[in-house]
CSV table of C-alpha atoms in Angstrom, one decimal:
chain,number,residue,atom,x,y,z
A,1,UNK,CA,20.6,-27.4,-8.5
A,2,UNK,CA,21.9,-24.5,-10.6
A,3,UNK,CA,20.9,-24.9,-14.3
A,4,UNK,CA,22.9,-22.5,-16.6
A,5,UNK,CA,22.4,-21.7,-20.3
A,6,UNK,CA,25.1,-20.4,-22.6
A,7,UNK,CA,24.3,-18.9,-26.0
A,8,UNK,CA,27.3,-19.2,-28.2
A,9,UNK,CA,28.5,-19.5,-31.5
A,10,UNK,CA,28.3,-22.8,-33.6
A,11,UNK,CA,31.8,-24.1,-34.2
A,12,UNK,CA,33.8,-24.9,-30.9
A,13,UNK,CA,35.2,-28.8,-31.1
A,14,UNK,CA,33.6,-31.2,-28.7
A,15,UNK,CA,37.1,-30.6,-26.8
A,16,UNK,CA,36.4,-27.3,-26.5
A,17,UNK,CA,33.0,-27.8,-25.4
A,18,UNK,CA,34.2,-30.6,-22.8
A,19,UNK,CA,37.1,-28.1,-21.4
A,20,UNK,CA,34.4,-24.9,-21.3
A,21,UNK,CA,31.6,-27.3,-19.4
A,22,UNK,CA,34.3,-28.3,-16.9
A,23,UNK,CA,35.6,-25.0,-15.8
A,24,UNK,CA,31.7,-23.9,-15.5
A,25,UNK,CA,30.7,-27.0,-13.4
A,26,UNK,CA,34.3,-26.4,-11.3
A,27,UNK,CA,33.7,-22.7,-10.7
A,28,UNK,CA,30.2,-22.9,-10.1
A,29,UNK,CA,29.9,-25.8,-7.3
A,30,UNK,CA,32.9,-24.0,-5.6
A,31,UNK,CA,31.2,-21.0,-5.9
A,32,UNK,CA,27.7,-22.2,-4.3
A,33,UNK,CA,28.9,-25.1,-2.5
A,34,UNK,CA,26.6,-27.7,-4.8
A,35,UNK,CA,28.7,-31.1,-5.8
A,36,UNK,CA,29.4,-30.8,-9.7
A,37,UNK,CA,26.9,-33.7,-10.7
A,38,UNK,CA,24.2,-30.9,-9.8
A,39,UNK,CA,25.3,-28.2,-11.9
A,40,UNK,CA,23.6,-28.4,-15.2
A,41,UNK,CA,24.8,-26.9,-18.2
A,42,UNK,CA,22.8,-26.3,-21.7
A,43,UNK,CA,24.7,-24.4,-24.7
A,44,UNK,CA,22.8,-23.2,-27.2
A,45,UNK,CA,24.3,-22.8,-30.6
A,46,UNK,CA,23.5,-20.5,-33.6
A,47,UNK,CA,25.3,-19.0,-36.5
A,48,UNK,CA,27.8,-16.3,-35.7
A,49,UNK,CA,25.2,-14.3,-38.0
A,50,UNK,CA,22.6,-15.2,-35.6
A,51,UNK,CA,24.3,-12.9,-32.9
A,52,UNK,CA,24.0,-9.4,-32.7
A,53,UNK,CA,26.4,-7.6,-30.7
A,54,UNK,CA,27.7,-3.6,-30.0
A,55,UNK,CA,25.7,-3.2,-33.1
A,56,UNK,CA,27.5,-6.2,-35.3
A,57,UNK,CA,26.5,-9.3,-36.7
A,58,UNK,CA,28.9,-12.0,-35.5
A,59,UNK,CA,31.2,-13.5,-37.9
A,60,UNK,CA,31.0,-17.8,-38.1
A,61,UNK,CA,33.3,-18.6,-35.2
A,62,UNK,CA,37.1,-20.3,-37.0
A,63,UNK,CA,38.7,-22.1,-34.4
A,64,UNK,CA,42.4,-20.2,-34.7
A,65,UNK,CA,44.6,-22.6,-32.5
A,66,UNK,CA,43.5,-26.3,-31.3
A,67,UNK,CA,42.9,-26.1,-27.6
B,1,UNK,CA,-1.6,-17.6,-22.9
B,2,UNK,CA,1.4,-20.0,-21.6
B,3,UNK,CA,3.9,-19.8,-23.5
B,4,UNK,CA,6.8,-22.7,-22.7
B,5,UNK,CA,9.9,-24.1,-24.2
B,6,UNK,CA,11.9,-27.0,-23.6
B,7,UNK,CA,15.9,-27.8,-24.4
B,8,UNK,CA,16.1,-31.0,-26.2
B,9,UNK,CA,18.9,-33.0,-28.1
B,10,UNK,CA,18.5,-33.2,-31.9
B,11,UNK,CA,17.5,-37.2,-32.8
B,12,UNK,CA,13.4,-37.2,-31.8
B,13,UNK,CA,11.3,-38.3,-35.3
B,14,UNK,CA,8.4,-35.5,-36.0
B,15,UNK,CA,5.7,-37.9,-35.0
B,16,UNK,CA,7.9,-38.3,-31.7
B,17,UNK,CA,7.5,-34.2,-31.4
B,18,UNK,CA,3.7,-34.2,-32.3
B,19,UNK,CA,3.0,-37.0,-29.4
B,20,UNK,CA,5.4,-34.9,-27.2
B,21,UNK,CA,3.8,-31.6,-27.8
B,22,UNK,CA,0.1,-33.0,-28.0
B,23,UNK,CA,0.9,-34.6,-24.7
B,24,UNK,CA,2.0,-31.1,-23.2
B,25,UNK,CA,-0.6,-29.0,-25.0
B,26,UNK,CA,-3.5,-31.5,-23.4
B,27,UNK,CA,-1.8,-31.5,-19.7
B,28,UNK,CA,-0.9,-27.6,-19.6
B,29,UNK,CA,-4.9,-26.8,-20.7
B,30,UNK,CA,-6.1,-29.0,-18.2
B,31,UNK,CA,-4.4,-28.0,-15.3
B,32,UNK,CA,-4.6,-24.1,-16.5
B,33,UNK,CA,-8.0,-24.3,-18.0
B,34,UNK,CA,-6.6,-22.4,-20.8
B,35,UNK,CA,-7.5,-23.9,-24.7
B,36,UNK,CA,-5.0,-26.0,-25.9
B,37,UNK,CA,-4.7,-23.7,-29.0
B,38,UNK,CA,-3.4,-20.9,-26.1
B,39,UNK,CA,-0.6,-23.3,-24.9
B,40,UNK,CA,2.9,-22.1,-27.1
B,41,UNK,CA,5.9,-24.6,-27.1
B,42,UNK,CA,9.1,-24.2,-28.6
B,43,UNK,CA,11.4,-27.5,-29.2
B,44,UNK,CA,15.1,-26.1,-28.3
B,45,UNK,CA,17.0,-28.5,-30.4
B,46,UNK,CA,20.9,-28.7,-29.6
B,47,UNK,CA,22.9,-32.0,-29.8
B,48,UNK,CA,23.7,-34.3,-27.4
B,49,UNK,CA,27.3,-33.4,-26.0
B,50,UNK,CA,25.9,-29.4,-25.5
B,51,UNK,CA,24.2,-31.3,-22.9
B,52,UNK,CA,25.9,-31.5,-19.4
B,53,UNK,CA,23.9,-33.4,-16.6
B,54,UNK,CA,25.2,-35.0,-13.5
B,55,UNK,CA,28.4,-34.0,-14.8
B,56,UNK,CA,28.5,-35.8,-18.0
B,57,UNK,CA,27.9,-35.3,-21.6
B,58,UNK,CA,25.2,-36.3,-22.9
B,59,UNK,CA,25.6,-38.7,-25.8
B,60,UNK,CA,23.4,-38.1,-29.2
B,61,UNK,CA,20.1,-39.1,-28.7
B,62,UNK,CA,19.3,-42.8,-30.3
B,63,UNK,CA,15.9,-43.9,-31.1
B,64,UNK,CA,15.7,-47.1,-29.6
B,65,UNK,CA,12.2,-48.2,-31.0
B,66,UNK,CA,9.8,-46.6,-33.3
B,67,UNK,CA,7.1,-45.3,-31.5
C,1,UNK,CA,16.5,-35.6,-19.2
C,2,UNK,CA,13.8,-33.0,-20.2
C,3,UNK,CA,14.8,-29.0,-18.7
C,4,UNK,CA,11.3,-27.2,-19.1
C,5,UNK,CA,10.8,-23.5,-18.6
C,6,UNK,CA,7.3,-21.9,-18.9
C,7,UNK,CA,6.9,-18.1,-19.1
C,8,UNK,CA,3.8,-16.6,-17.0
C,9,UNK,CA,2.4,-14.7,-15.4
C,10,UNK,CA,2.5,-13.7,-11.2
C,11,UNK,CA,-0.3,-14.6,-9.0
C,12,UNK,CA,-0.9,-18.3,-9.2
C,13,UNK,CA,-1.2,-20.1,-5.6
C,14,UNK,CA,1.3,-22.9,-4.4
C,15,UNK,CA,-1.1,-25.3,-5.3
C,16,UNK,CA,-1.8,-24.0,-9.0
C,17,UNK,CA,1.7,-24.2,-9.5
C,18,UNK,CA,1.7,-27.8,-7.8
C,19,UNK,CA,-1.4,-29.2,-9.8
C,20,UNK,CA,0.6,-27.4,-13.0
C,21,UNK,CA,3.7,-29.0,-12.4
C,22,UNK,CA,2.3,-32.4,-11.9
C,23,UNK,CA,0.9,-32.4,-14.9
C,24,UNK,CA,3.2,-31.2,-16.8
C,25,UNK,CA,5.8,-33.9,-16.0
C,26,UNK,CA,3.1,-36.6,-16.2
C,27,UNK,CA,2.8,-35.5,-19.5
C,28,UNK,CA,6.6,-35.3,-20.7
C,29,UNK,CA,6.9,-38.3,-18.8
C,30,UNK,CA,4.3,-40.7,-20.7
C,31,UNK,CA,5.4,-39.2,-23.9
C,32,UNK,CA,9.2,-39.7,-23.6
C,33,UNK,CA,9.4,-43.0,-21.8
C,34,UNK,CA,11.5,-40.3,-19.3
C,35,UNK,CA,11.0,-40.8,-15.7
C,36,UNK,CA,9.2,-38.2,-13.9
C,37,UNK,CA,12.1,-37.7,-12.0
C,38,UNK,CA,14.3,-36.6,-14.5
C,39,UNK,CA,11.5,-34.3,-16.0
C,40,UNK,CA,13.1,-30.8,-14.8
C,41,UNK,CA,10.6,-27.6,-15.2
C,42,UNK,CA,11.5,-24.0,-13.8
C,43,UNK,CA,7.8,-21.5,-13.8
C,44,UNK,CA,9.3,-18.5,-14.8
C,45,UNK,CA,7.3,-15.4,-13.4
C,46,UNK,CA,6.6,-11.8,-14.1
C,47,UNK,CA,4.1,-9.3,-13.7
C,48,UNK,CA,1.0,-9.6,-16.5
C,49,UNK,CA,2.4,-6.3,-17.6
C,50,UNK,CA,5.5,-7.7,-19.3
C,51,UNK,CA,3.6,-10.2,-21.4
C,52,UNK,CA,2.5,-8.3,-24.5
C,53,UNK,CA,0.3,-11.2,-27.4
C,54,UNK,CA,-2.1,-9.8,-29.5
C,55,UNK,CA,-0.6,-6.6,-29.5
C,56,UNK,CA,-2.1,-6.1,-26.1
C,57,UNK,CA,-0.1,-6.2,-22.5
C,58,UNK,CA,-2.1,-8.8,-20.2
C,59,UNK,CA,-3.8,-7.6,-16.8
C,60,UNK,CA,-2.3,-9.2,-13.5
C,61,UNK,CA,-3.5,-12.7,-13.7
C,62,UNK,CA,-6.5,-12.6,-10.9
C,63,UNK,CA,-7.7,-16.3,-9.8
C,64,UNK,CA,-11.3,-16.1,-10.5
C,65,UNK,CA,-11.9,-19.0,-8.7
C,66,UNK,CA,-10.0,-21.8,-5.9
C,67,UNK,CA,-9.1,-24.8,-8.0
D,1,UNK,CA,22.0,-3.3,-21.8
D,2,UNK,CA,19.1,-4.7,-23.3
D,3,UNK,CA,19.7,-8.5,-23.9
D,4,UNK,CA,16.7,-9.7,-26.6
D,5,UNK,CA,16.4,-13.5,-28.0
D,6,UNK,CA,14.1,-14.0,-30.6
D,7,UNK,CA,13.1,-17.9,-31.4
D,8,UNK,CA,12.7,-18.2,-35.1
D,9,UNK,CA,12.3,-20.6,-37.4
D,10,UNK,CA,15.1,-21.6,-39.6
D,11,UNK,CA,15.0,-20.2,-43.1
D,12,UNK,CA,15.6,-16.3,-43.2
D,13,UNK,CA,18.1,-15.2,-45.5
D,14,UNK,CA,21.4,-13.3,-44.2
D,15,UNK,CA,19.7,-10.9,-45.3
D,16,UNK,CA,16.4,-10.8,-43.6
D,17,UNK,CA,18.5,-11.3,-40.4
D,18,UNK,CA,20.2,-7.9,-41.3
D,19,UNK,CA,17.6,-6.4,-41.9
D,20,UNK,CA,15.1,-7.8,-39.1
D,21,UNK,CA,18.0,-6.8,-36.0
D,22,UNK,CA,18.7,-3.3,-37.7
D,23,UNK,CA,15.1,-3.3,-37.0
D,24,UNK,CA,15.1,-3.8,-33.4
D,25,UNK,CA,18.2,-2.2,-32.5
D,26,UNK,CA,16.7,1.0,-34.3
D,27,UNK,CA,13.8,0.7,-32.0
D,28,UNK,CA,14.9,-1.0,-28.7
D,29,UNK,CA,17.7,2.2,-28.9
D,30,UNK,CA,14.8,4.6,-29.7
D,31,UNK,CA,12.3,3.6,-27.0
D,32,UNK,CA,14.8,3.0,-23.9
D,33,UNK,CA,17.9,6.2,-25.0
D,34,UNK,CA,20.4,2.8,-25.3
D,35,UNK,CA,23.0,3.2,-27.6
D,36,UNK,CA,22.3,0.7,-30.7
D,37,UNK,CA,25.4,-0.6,-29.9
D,38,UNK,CA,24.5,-1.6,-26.3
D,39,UNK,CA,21.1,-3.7,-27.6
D,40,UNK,CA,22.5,-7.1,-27.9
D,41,UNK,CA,20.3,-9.8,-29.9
D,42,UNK,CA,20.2,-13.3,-30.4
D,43,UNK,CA,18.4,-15.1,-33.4
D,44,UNK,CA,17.6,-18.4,-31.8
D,45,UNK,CA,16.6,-20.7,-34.5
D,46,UNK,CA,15.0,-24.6,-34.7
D,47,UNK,CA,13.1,-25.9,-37.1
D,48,UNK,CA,9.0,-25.2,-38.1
D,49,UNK,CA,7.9,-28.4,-36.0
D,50,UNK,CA,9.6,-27.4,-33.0
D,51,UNK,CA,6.8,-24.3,-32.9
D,52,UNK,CA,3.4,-25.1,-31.8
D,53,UNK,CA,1.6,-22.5,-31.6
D,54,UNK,CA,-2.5,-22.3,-32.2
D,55,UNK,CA,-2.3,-26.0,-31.2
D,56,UNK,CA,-0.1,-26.3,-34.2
D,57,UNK,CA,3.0,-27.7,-35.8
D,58,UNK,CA,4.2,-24.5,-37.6
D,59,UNK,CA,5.3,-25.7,-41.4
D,60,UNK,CA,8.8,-25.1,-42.8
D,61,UNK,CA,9.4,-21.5,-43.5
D,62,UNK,CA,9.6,-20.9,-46.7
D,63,UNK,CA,10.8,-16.9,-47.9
D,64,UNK,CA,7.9,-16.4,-50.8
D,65,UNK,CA,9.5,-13.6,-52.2
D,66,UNK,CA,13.2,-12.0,-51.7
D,67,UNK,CA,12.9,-8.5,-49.7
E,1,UNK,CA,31.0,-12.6,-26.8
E,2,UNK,CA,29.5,-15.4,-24.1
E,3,UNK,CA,25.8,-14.6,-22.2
E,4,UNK,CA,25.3,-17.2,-19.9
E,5,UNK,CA,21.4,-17.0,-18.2
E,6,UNK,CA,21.2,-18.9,-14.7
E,7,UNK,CA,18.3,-19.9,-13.3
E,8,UNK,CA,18.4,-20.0,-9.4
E,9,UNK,CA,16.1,-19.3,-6.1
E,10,UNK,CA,15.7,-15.8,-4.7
E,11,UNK,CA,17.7,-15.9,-1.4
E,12,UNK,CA,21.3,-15.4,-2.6
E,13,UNK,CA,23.1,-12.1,-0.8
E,14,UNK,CA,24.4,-10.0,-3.0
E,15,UNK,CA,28.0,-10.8,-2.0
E,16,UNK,CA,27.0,-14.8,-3.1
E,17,UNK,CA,26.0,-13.5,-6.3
E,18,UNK,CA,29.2,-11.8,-6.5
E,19,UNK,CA,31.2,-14.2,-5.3
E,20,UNK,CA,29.4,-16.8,-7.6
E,21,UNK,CA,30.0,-14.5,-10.8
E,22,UNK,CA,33.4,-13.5,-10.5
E,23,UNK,CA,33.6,-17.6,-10.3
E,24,UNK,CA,32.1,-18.1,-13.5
E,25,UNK,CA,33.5,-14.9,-15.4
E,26,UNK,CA,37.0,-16.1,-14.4
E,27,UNK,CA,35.9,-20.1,-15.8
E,28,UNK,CA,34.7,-19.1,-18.9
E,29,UNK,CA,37.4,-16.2,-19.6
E,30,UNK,CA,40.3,-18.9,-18.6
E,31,UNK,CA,38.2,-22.0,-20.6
E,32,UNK,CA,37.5,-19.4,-23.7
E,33,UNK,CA,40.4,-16.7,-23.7
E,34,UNK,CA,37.6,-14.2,-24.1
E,35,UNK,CA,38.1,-11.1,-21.7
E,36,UNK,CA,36.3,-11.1,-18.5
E,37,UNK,CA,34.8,-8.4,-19.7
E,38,UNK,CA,33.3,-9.5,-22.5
E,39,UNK,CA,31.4,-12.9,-20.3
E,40,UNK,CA,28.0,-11.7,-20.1
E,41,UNK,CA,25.7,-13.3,-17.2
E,42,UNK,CA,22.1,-13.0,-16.4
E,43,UNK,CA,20.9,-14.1,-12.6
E,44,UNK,CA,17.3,-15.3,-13.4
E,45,UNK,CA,15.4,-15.6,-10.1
E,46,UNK,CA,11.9,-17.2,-8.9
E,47,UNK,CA,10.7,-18.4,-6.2
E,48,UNK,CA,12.1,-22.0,-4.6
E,49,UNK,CA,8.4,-23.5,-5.4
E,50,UNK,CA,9.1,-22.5,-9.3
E,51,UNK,CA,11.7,-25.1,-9.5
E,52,UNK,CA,10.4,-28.8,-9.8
E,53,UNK,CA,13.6,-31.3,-9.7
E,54,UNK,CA,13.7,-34.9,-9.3
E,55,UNK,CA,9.7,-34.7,-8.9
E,56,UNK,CA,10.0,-32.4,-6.1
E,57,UNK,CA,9.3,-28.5,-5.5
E,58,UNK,CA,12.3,-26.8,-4.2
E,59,UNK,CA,11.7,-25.0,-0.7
E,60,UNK,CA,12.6,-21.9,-0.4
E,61,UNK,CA,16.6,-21.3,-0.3
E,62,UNK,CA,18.1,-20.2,3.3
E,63,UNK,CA,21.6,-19.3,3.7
E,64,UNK,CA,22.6,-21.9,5.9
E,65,UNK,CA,26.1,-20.4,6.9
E,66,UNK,CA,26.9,-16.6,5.8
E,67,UNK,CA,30.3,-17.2,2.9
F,1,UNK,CA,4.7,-15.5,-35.2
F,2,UNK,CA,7.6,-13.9,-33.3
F,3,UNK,CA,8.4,-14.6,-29.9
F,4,UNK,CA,10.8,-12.5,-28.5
F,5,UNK,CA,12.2,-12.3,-24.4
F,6,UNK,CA,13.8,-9.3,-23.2
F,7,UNK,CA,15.5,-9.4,-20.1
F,8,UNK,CA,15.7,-6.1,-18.1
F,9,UNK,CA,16.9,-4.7,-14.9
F,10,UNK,CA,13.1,-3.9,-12.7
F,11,UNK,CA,12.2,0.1,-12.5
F,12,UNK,CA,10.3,0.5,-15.9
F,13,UNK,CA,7.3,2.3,-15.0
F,14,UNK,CA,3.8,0.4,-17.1
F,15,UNK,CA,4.3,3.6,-19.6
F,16,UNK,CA,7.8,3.0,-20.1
F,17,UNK,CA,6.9,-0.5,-20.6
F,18,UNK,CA,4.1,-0.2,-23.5
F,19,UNK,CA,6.3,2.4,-25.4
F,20,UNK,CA,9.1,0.0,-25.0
F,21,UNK,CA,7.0,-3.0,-26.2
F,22,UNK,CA,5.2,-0.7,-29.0
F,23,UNK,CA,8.7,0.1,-31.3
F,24,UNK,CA,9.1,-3.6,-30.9
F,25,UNK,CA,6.1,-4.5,-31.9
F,26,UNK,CA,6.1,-1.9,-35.0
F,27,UNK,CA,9.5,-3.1,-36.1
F,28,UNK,CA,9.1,-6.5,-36.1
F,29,UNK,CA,5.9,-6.6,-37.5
F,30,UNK,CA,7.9,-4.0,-40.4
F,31,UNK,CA,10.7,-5.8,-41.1
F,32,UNK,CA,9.2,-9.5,-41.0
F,33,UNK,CA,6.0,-8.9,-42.6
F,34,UNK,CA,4.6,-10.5,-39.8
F,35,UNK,CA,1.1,-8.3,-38.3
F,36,UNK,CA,1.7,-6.5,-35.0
F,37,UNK,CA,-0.8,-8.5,-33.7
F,38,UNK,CA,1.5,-12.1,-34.3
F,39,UNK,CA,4.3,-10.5,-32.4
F,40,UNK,CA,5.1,-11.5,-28.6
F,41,UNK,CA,6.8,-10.3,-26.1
F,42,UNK,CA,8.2,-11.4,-23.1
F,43,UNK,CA,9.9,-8.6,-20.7
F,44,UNK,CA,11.9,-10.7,-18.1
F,45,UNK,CA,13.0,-8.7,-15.5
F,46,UNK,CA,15.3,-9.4,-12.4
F,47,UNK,CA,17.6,-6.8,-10.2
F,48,UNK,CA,20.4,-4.6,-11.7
F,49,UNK,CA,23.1,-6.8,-9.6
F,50,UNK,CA,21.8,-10.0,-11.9
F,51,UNK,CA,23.1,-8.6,-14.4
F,52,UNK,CA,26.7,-9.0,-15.4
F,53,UNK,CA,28.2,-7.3,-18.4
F,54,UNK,CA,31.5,-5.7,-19.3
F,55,UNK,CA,32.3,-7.6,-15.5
F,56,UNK,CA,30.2,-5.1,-13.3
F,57,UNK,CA,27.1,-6.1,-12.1
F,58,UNK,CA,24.6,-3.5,-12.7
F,59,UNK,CA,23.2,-0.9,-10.5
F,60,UNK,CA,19.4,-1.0,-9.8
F,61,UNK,CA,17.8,0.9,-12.9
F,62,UNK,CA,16.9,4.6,-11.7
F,63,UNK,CA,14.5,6.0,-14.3
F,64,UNK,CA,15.9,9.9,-14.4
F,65,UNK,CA,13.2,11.7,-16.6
F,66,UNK,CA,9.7,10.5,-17.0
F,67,UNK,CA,9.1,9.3,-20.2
C-alpha cells in the first residue's frame, strides 16, 4: 500500500481533482507494481496565501482554461 | 509527548470530534503510559472527494445518526 | 476510512508498537463506528533529537522497563 | 531545500501569515546558509477543535489585537 | 508548485525510487501542466512494522524480483 | 501552540540540529506571540535521494564546515 499526500492550492474543480488522482494512482501502481485500489491518495488544500514558495506567498489558484 | 494527526473528511459534529479524540487520548496514554494531557492530535479536515481510497472518491461525509 | 500518522520517537520494541497500534485502532474504531480494518496508522520515527517541546530537544527514548 | 509545514488554526490575518513566514524564512535561511528563497513553507490550517493539545479542545482563535 | 510526501517501507533500491518518481513527476506534470520541475516529492520511510493496514503490521518489504 | 515538521535530508550533526531548532524557536515565538516554550518541532529526516525537487533527487547532505 502506498499512501501519498499532496499539498496544493484550494481551487482545482472536482474534475480536476478526479483527472490529477487518476494519473497519480496510474503512474504509481505501474511504477511499484501495486493494483490501483491500493494506492491511496490524500490532498490537502489551503489558501494560495498559505503557501510559501522561492520566498513568495502563493497567489489564490484561478482556474485559466476548463480541463 | 506523542504527538499524532489524523486526515479526515469535513462533516463530523464537535461532540463527534471530542468522543473521537477522548477516545484516542485515553488509548494512546494507556498503551504509552504517557498522561493523556501529553497525547497531541490534530483533526486534518479536507472534504470528501480529496479522498481517494481503493480507487474511488470518497463521497462527503453524511452523519447518519446523531451520536 | 481513518489514515493515522503519529510522530515519535526511535527505540520502541515490536511489541510496544503492536500493543500501541492495537489500541489505537480499538479506539478510532469504537469511536467512529469504522471497522478496525479500515483504521490505517503509519508510526513515524526519528531520533529523540529531532523532537524539540518545551523548548527542550528530547533524549533517545530508553524503555525503562518490558511492558 | 527545507520543506516546513506548520498546523495552525484558522484565523490569522494575511497579514500575520506575512509576517509569521518572513519569520521563519529569515531564520530557517540564517541557521542552515539556505537561500530564503529555497525554504518552502506551508500554513496548514483546520479549525480550534481539531487541536487537542493539554487534553484539550483548543477554542477558536481569535486575533485580540491587530499586529 | 505541487509537494507530494509518500509514505512507504525502507527496502526500495534507489533505482525503484527513481523509477517510481520519474513516474509520478511525469503524472502530476502531464495531469497539472506544471513543469516537472516544479513537482516536488518527499520519500518518507519506516520500518514495515510502522505501517498497520487492514488490522495488520506490514512485514518488512523484500524486492521480490530486481525492476 | 505551534507545531511545526521539518523534513530534512540526514547528516545534521545534534549542534547543527539545536541551532537549527533555536532560530525557529525564537522566530516563531517573535512573530506569533506565542512563548518559546509552546513552540514544537518536529525534524523529519529521510536520505538525500527521498527528496525530489527541481526533478533531481538529492544527494546525501555532506556538512562542509562545522558549524
Amino acid at each position: 500500500m502506498a499512501i501519498l499526500t499532496v499539498d496544493m492550492r484550494h481551487g482545482r474543480t472536482d474534475d480536476q481533482k478526479r483527472e490529477f488522482a487518476a494519473a497519480i494512482l496510474d503512474a504509481v501502481s505501474e511504477a511499484t507494481g501495486e493494483p490501483r485500489e491500493q494506492v491511496f491518495l490524500i490532498i490537502n488544500e489551503n489558501r494560495g496565501i498559505n503557501f510559501i514558495e522561492f520566498g513568495q506567498h502563493l497567489p489564490e489558484y484561478v482556474d485559466h482554461a476548463s480541463r
